[in-house]
Tab-separated table of C-alpha atoms and ligand atoms in Angstrom:
chain	number	residue	atom	x	y	z
A	83	MET	CA	9.891	-61.517	-4.743
A	84	THR	CA	11.671	-62.078	-1.480
A	85	VAL	CA	12.690	-58.910	0.355
A	86	ALA	CA	15.045	-59.055	3.360
A	87	VAL	CA	14.716	-56.198	5.871
A	88	TYR	CA	17.315	-55.073	8.410
A	89	LEU	CA	17.573	-52.175	10.870
A	90	PRO	CA	19.758	-52.294	13.987
A	91	ALA	CA	16.713	-52.311	16.313
A	92	GLN	CA	14.742	-55.551	16.132
A	93	ASP	CA	11.384	-53.908	16.901
A	94	LYS	CA	11.936	-51.406	14.100
A	95	THR	CA	12.818	-54.218	11.688
A	96	GLN	CA	9.537	-55.956	12.534
A	97	TRP	CA	7.619	-52.701	12.077
A	98	TRP	CA	9.151	-52.193	8.626
A	99	VAL	CA	8.437	-55.808	7.651
A	100	GLU	CA	4.758	-55.420	8.513
A	101	MET	CA	4.463	-52.041	6.813
A	102	LEU	CA	6.081	-53.312	3.578
A	103	GLN	CA	3.884	-56.435	3.690
A	104	GLY	CA	0.870	-54.102	3.700
A	105	LEU	CA	2.240	-52.003	0.833
A	106	LEU	CA	3.489	-54.874	-1.339
A	107	PRO	CA	0.816	-57.594	-1.228
A	108	GLY	CA	2.009	-60.815	-2.839
A	109	TRP	CA	5.687	-60.091	-2.091
A	110	ASP	CA	7.479	-62.274	0.415
A	111	ILE	CA	8.949	-59.904	3.025
A	112	ALA	CA	10.890	-60.995	6.119
A	113	ALA	CA	13.417	-59.796	8.665
A	114	ILE	CA	16.930	-60.650	7.508
A	115	ASP	CA	17.517	-63.090	10.385
A	116	GLU	CA	14.333	-64.991	9.557
A	117	ILE	CA	15.120	-65.654	5.893
A	118	GLU	CA	14.982	-69.427	5.354
A	119	ASP	CA	16.202	-69.565	1.761
A	120	PRO	CA	18.936	-66.951	1.151
A	121	SER	CA	18.970	-67.792	-2.584
A	122	ALA	CA	15.387	-66.484	-2.904
A	123	VAL	CA	16.290	-62.975	-1.709
A	124	LYS	CA	16.363	-60.465	-4.566
A	125	HIS	CA	15.871	-57.227	-2.616
A	126	ALA	CA	17.263	-55.942	0.673
A	127	VAL	CA	15.850	-52.926	2.521
A	128	VAL	CA	18.388	-51.804	5.117
A	129	TRP	CA	19.715	-49.208	7.514
A	130	ARG	CA	23.281	-49.875	8.730
A	131	PRO	CA	23.459	-53.545	7.734
A	132	ARG	CA	26.014	-55.685	9.545
A	133	ALA	CA	29.222	-56.705	7.787
A	134	GLY	CA	28.512	-59.763	5.657
A	135	ASP	CA	24.703	-59.423	5.718
A	136	MET	CA	24.399	-58.724	1.978
A	137	ALA	CA	26.970	-61.357	0.996
A	138	ARG	CA	24.587	-64.058	2.295
A	139	PHE	CA	22.268	-63.512	-0.680
A	140	PRO	CA	23.773	-64.878	-3.931
A	141	ASN	CA	20.884	-63.625	-6.107
A	142	LEU	CA	20.570	-60.133	-4.648
A	143	GLU	CA	19.456	-57.682	-7.358
A	144	VAL	CA	19.159	-54.441	-5.433
A	145	ILE	CA	19.812	-52.897	-2.013
A	146	VAL	CA	17.541	-50.119	-0.747
A	147	SER	CA	19.007	-47.673	1.774
A	148	ILE	CA	16.399	-46.474	4.264
A	149	GLY	CA	17.784	-42.958	3.990
A	150	ALA	CA	19.544	-40.607	1.599
A	151	GLY	CA	23.104	-41.621	2.452
A	152	ILE	CA	24.533	-44.912	1.205
A	153	ASP	CA	27.780	-44.805	3.233
A	154	HIS	CA	26.265	-47.200	5.794
A	155	VAL	CA	25.771	-49.798	3.026
A	156	LEU	CA	29.184	-49.240	1.411
A	157	ALA	CA	30.871	-49.578	4.825
A	158	ASP	CA	30.375	-53.360	4.669
A	159	PRO	CA	33.767	-54.817	3.653
A	160	GLU	CA	32.021	-57.943	2.312
A	161	LEU	CA	29.457	-56.030	0.216
A	162	PRO	CA	28.963	-57.951	-3.053
A	163	LYS	CA	30.358	-55.926	-5.963
A	164	GLY	CA	28.011	-54.434	-8.550
A	165	VAL	CA	24.694	-54.747	-6.717
A	166	PRO	CA	22.845	-51.460	-7.410
A	167	ILE	CA	21.726	-49.286	-4.495
A	168	ILE	CA	18.541	-47.216	-4.331
A	169	ARG	CA	18.475	-44.348	-1.847
A	170	THR	CA	15.376	-42.987	-0.176
A	171	VAL	CA	14.816	-39.313	-0.821
A	172	GLY	CA	11.846	-37.031	-1.307
A	173	ASP	CA	9.992	-33.924	-0.199
A	174	ASP	CA	9.545	-35.158	3.393
A	175	LEU	CA	13.304	-35.557	3.911
A	176	THR	CA	14.146	-32.300	2.126
A	177	GLN	CA	11.581	-30.267	4.070
A	178	ARG	CA	12.848	-31.594	7.391
A	179	MET	CA	16.453	-30.707	6.500
A	180	ARG	CA	15.414	-27.200	5.367
A	181	GLU	CA	13.754	-26.693	8.769
A	182	TYR	CA	16.786	-27.962	10.699
A	183	VAL	CA	19.272	-25.843	8.760
A	184	ALA	CA	17.114	-22.690	9.010
A	185	LEU	CA	16.625	-23.225	12.763
A	186	HIS	CA	20.298	-23.687	13.591
A	187	VAL	CA	21.647	-21.057	11.190
A	188	LEU	CA	19.236	-18.488	12.647
A	189	ARG	CA	20.195	-19.582	16.132
A	190	HIS	CA	23.884	-18.973	15.448
A	191	HIS	CA	23.166	-15.827	13.432
A	192	ARG	CA	21.213	-14.280	16.345
A	193	ASP	CA	23.705	-15.645	18.931
A	194	MET	CA	20.955	-17.399	20.865
A	195	PRO	CA	23.358	-19.424	23.053
A	196	ARG	CA	24.796	-16.121	24.399
A	197	GLN	CA	21.309	-14.620	24.737
A	198	LEU	CA	20.076	-17.628	26.746
A	199	GLN	CA	23.135	-17.403	28.946
A	200	ALA	CA	22.271	-13.736	29.620
A	201	GLN	CA	18.720	-14.761	30.570
A	202	ALA	CA	20.092	-17.350	32.999
A	203	GLU	CA	22.125	-14.546	34.580
A	204	LYS	CA	19.086	-12.132	34.594
A	205	ASP	CA	21.229	-9.878	32.457
A	206	TRP	CA	19.361	-7.459	30.115
A	207	HIS	CA	22.005	-7.905	27.433
A	208	ALA	CA	20.941	-6.727	23.978
A	209	ILE	CA	22.838	-8.573	21.264
A	210	VAL	CA	22.651	-6.734	17.954
A	211	VAL	CA	23.845	-8.794	15.005
A	212	PRO	CA	24.307	-7.923	11.313
A	213	VAL	CA	21.198	-8.245	9.148
A	214	ALA	CA	21.058	-11.498	7.201
A	215	PRO	CA	22.270	-10.050	3.856
A	216	ASN	CA	25.487	-9.097	5.644
A	217	ARG	CA	25.974	-12.595	7.033
A	218	VAL	CA	27.754	-15.104	4.782
A	219	VAL	CA	26.464	-18.650	5.222
A	220	GLY	CA	27.948	-21.520	3.225
A	221	VAL	CA	26.580	-24.974	2.447
A	222	MET	CA	28.984	-27.788	1.562
A	223	GLY	CA	27.285	-30.255	-0.801
A	224	LEU	CA	24.603	-29.093	-3.200
A	225	GLY	CA	22.623	-32.275	-3.754
A	226	ASN	CA	18.959	-32.768	-2.906
A	227	LEU	CA	19.424	-31.525	0.647
A	228	GLY	CA	22.263	-29.024	0.300
A	229	ALA	CA	20.706	-27.206	-2.652
A	230	ALA	CA	17.356	-26.978	-0.847
A	231	ALA	CA	19.063	-25.731	2.328
A	232	ALA	CA	21.044	-23.091	0.402
A	233	LYS	CA	17.849	-21.908	-1.327
A	234	THR	CA	16.087	-21.669	2.021
A	235	LEU	CA	18.947	-19.570	3.453
A	236	ALA	CA	18.896	-17.298	0.413
A	237	GLY	CA	15.119	-16.981	0.893
A	238	LEU	CA	15.715	-15.806	4.468
A	239	GLY	CA	17.953	-13.079	3.058
A	240	PHE	CA	21.373	-14.504	3.950
A	241	ALA	CA	24.373	-14.043	1.693
A	242	ALA	CA	24.155	-17.747	0.794
A	243	ARG	CA	27.012	-19.699	-0.751
A	244	GLY	CA	27.302	-23.292	-1.860
A	245	TRP	CA	30.143	-25.630	-2.735
A	246	SER	CA	29.986	-28.910	-4.638
A	247	LYS	CA	32.177	-31.194	-6.716
A	248	SER	CA	30.995	-30.228	-10.176
A	249	GLY	CA	29.374	-26.820	-9.575
A	250	LYS	CA	25.722	-25.891	-9.696
A	251	ASP	CA	23.584	-22.859	-10.571
A	252	ILE	CA	21.111	-22.002	-7.807
A	253	GLU	CA	19.190	-18.748	-7.950
A	254	GLY	CA	20.257	-16.358	-5.204
A	255	VAL	CA	23.210	-18.542	-4.149
A	256	GLU	CA	26.861	-17.876	-5.011
A	257	THR	CA	28.333	-21.225	-5.958
A	258	PHE	CA	31.864	-22.640	-5.981
A	259	ALA	CA	33.209	-25.924	-7.315
A	260	GLY	CA	35.872	-28.476	-6.546
A	261	ALA	CA	39.187	-28.228	-4.752
A	262	ASP	CA	40.056	-25.042	-6.685
A	263	GLY	CA	36.961	-23.251	-5.430
A	264	MET	CA	37.151	-24.367	-1.827
A	265	ASP	CA	39.297	-21.623	-0.285
A	266	ALA	CA	37.260	-18.851	-1.899
A	267	PHE	CA	34.084	-20.557	-0.666
A	268	LEU	CA	35.378	-20.791	2.912
A	269	SER	CA	36.887	-17.323	3.076
A	270	GLY	CA	34.458	-14.992	4.860
A	271	CYS	CA	32.003	-17.809	5.587
A	272	GLU	CA	30.683	-17.082	9.103
A	273	ILE	CA	28.296	-20.009	9.394
A	274	LEU	CA	29.164	-23.281	7.655
A	275	VAL	CA	26.659	-26.087	7.060
A	276	ASN	CA	27.907	-29.527	6.032
A	277	LEU	CA	25.633	-31.580	3.778
A	278	LEU	CA	28.210	-33.644	1.912
A	279	PRO	CA	27.951	-37.409	1.506
A	280	LEU	CA	30.564	-39.411	3.426
A	281	THR	CA	33.085	-40.736	0.894
A	282	ASP	CA	36.832	-41.334	0.757
A	283	SER	CA	37.305	-37.738	-0.417
A	284	THR	CA	35.065	-36.083	2.194
A	285	LYS	CA	36.006	-38.120	5.276
A	286	GLY	CA	37.556	-35.815	7.900
A	287	ILE	CA	36.938	-32.717	5.770
A	288	LEU	CA	35.842	-30.699	8.827
A	289	ASN	CA	39.340	-30.406	10.244
A	290	ALA	CA	41.808	-27.863	11.620
A	291	ASP	CA	42.935	-26.830	8.147
A	292	LEU	CA	39.365	-26.054	7.061
A	293	PHE	CA	38.495	-24.305	10.338
A	294	GLY	CA	41.579	-22.105	9.866
A	295	LYS	CA	40.231	-20.901	6.514
A	296	LEU	CA	36.993	-19.633	8.076
A	297	PRO	CA	36.893	-16.206	9.708
A	298	LYS	CA	37.683	-16.254	13.442
A	299	GLY	CA	34.537	-16.935	15.461
A	300	ALA	CA	32.695	-18.829	12.724
A	301	CYS	CA	30.001	-21.387	13.578
A	302	VAL	CA	29.791	-24.908	12.157
A	303	ILE	CA	26.733	-27.083	11.662
A	304	ASN	CA	27.325	-30.742	10.791
A	305	CYS	CA	24.146	-32.476	9.719
A	306	ALA	CA	25.696	-34.961	7.269
A	307	ARG	CA	27.854	-37.647	8.905
A	308	GLY	CA	30.046	-37.897	12.000
A	309	GLY	CA	32.914	-39.183	9.849
A	310	HIS	CA	33.219	-35.751	8.214
A	311	LEU	CA	34.432	-34.234	11.475
A	312	VAL	CA	37.809	-34.596	13.153
A	313	ASP	CA	36.443	-34.337	16.697
A	314	GLY	CA	39.695	-33.282	18.373
A	315	ASP	CA	40.224	-30.503	15.797
A	316	LEU	CA	36.785	-29.086	16.616
A	317	ILE	CA	37.470	-29.111	20.352
A	318	ALA	CA	40.827	-27.336	19.763
A	319	ALA	CA	39.203	-24.769	17.441
A	320	LEU	CA	36.490	-24.055	20.045
A	321	GLU	CA	39.132	-23.662	22.734
A	322	SER	CA	41.149	-21.214	20.625
A	323	GLY	CA	38.035	-19.244	19.636
A	324	GLN	CA	38.609	-19.954	15.927
A	325	ILE	CA	35.178	-21.613	16.014
A	326	LYS	CA	32.630	-19.996	18.317
A	327	GLN	CA	29.825	-22.550	18.360
A	328	ALA	CA	28.975	-25.850	16.711
A	329	THR	CA	25.770	-27.760	16.161
A	330	LEU	CA	26.308	-31.480	15.663
A	331	ASP	CA	23.564	-33.886	14.619
A	332	VAL	CA	25.780	-36.804	13.584
A	333	PHE	CA	28.674	-38.586	15.275
A	334	HIS	CA	31.373	-41.197	14.745
A	335	GLN	CA	29.512	-43.429	17.174
A	336	GLU	CA	25.715	-43.269	17.456
A	337	PRO	CA	24.112	-43.091	19.943
A	338	LEU	CA	26.768	-40.664	21.191
A	339	PRO	CA	28.338	-42.388	24.233
A	340	ALA	CA	27.526	-40.795	27.598
A	341	ASP	CA	31.207	-40.125	28.286
A	342	ASN	CA	31.744	-38.170	25.045
A	343	ALA	CA	32.994	-34.650	25.830
A	344	PHE	CA	30.609	-33.106	23.263
A	345	TRP	CA	27.628	-33.588	25.609
A	346	ALA	CA	28.910	-31.225	28.276
A	347	ASN	CA	30.598	-28.639	26.041
A	348	SER	CA	28.613	-25.390	26.302
A	349	ALA	CA	29.822	-24.356	22.829
A	350	ILE	CA	28.293	-27.450	21.230
A	351	THR	CA	24.641	-28.234	20.606
A	352	VAL	CA	24.063	-31.968	20.267
A	353	THR	CA	20.996	-33.334	18.463
A	354	PRO	CA	20.509	-37.112	18.108
A	355	HIS	CA	20.617	-37.599	14.305
A	356	VAL	CA	17.210	-36.014	13.862
A	357	ALA	CA	17.996	-33.281	11.336
A	358	SER	CA	16.001	-35.176	8.767
A	359	GLN	CA	14.750	-38.582	9.809
A	360	ILE	CA	12.234	-39.573	7.190
A	361	ASP	CA	8.750	-40.249	8.517
A	362	ALA	CA	8.606	-44.068	8.473
A	363	ALA	CA	5.168	-44.294	6.836
A	364	THR	CA	6.246	-41.872	4.074
A	365	GLY	CA	9.569	-43.681	3.707
A	366	GLY	CA	7.744	-47.015	3.441
A	367	ARG	CA	5.548	-45.731	0.608
A	368	LEU	CA	8.585	-44.352	-1.260
A	369	ILE	CA	10.507	-47.603	-0.834
A	370	ALA	CA	7.567	-49.778	-1.919
A	371	ALA	CA	7.096	-47.590	-5.013
A	372	ASN	CA	10.816	-47.748	-5.839
A	373	LEU	CA	10.907	-51.547	-5.412
A	374	LYS	CA	7.973	-51.903	-7.838
A	375	ILE	CA	9.628	-49.596	-10.390
A	376	PHE	CA	12.921	-51.481	-10.057
A	377	ALA	CA	11.222	-54.885	-10.395
A	378	GLU	CA	9.494	-53.721	-13.605
A	379	THR	CA	12.309	-51.752	-15.251
A	380	GLY	CA	15.596	-52.795	-13.638
A	381	THR	CA	16.270	-49.205	-12.584
A	382	CYS	CA	14.655	-46.309	-10.732
A	383	PRO	CA	15.098	-42.508	-10.521
A	384	ASP	CA	16.580	-42.704	-7.009
A	385	MET	CA	19.550	-44.927	-7.925
A	386	ALA	CA	22.754	-43.988	-6.100
A	387	ASP	CA	26.102	-44.298	-7.828
A	388	ALA	CA	27.990	-46.804	-5.679
A	389	ALA	CA	31.251	-46.223	-7.552
A	390	ARG	CA	31.339	-42.509	-6.663
A	391	GLY	CA	29.959	-43.253	-3.165
A	392	TYR	CA	26.717	-41.227	-3.219
B	684	LIG	P1	23.357	-35.900	-2.763
B	684	LIG	O1	22.073	-35.513	-3.417
B	684	LIG	O2	23.998	-37.182	-3.130
B	684	LIG	O3	24.386	-34.686	-3.031
B	684	LIG	C1	25.703	-34.710	-2.631
B	684	LIG	C2	26.359	-33.370	-2.949
B	684	LIG	O4	27.678	-33.364	-2.421
B	684	LIG	C3	26.472	-33.099	-4.437
B	684	LIG	O5	26.244	-31.722	-4.697
B	684	LIG	C4	27.934	-33.440	-4.728
B	684	LIG	O6	28.509	-32.712	-5.802
B	684	LIG	C5	28.599	-32.992	-3.450
B	684	LIG	N1	29.889	-33.673	-3.263
B	684	LIG	C6	30.133	-35.004	-3.190
B	684	LIG	N2	31.443	-35.229	-3.033
B	684	LIG	C7	32.028	-34.012	-3.017
B	684	LIG	C8	33.371	-33.574	-2.909
B	684	LIG	N3	34.394	-34.447	-2.794
B	684	LIG	N4	33.627	-32.244	-2.942
B	684	LIG	C9	32.613	-31.363	-3.086
B	684	LIG	N5	31.322	-31.707	-3.214
B	684	LIG	C10	31.044	-33.017	-3.178
B	684	LIG	O7	23.190	-35.907	-1.202
B	684	LIG	P2	21.938	-35.420	-0.298
B	684	LIG	O8	20.758	-36.267	-0.569
B	684	LIG	O9	21.823	-33.949	-0.446
B	684	LIG	O10	22.469	-35.829	1.158
B	684	LIG	C11	23.726	-35.391	1.638
B	684	LIG	C12	24.076	-36.171	2.892
B	684	LIG	O11	23.282	-35.736	3.991
B	684	LIG	C13	23.793	-37.684	2.837
B	684	LIG	O12	24.816	-38.372	2.152
B	684	LIG	C14	23.731	-38.062	4.306
B	684	LIG	O13	25.018	-38.402	4.746
B	684	LIG	C15	23.295	-36.761	4.983
B	684	LIG	N6	21.964	-36.859	5.584
B	684	LIG	C16	21.842	-36.601	6.924
B	684	LIG	C17	20.594	-36.628	7.517
B	684	LIG	C18	20.414	-36.310	8.971
B	684	LIG	O14	19.327	-36.506	9.511
B	684	LIG	N7	21.412	-35.800	9.644
B	684	LIG	C19	19.456	-36.936	6.744
B	684	LIG	C20	19.616	-37.197	5.404
B	684	LIG	C21	20.895	-37.159	4.822
B	684	LIG	P3	27.998	-32.934	-7.325
B	684	LIG	O15	26.656	-32.223	-7.365
B	684	LIG	O16	29.006	-32.262	-8.133
B	684	LIG	O17	27.899	-34.422	-7.516
B	685	LIG	C1	19.955	-40.037	7.240
B	685	LIG	O1	20.944	-39.808	7.836
B	685	LIG	C2	19.923	-40.323	5.826
B	685	LIG	O2	20.958	-40.643	5.233
B	685	LIG	O3	18.803	-40.261	5.268
């Protein structure tokens, strides 16, 4: 079995090659740029492959995304049609996202940016906020990560809401579905967390129209993809006070360029796509297991649906 590995950083690619060689003895595993016989490649393990990378392999049977999202694979305009995609998910990734969402929702809920500003000014300024059950927090996307995040928020006592395409029952969470349920979901939502996949229908969903449907002074947390956000609309909404604070983990261009205005905006917290970066050793074990299952059965429980985009 020849497996081609690609990540944008060459040292990381080499690290993944060596780890997978250790986990899959007897398999032929190499960095994509060192493959000598492209026709031998049946599996590709990738993060943000370059345009045309996958098209080089005429006998490719499966692509593994090193991560939950598959948008970075589907972004390749030359992607061969019909090659199945496995995503990498699991307890490690879910736990990390639960931690990130809890941290930043609590931070906005307790108005920590304002409290820290008061400290800097040596100002004994007591900020009293509503108790969590009186704070409406909404999660967009109720898949592996969104559902777990919504459950975590409900567990902390928040008035937790969730929104997805087809609707979902989650204990302790009020759920809404589809375009028809969107306005009701957004209305009254004081802290909004985005955990949607990036697809044609979700691109740019965090825009002026959506911000206008939130109560004035709402906070937004984007930990899905930069492409969900219309950057200029966020800046305008922060300037008008429609949005009070934002936490952004993902960006149109990563790393976020040094001259991007988000860095210096005191109403924005920037984190460098770390909300839930899977631990590489754990990810390697999951990917090796999925490759073995796929090689034996032609499928695997973590298959993404390329046609729907997630
Ligand atoms: P998932 O399991 O594929 O779930 C996606 C959810 O979004 C589903 O509930 C789906 O609804 C809903 N959805 C899709 N399109 C929709 C639409 N047009 N309108 C309303 N709801 C829609 O995804 P996941 O594993 O939870 O991951 C979500 C995203 O998080 C990933 O795609 C990735 O971009 C991002 N992510 C970020 C990080 C980070 O570190 N920042 C880490 C991991 C993942 P249905 O249930 O009805 O299908
Ligand atoms: C990270 O962003 C992922 O998709 O797992």
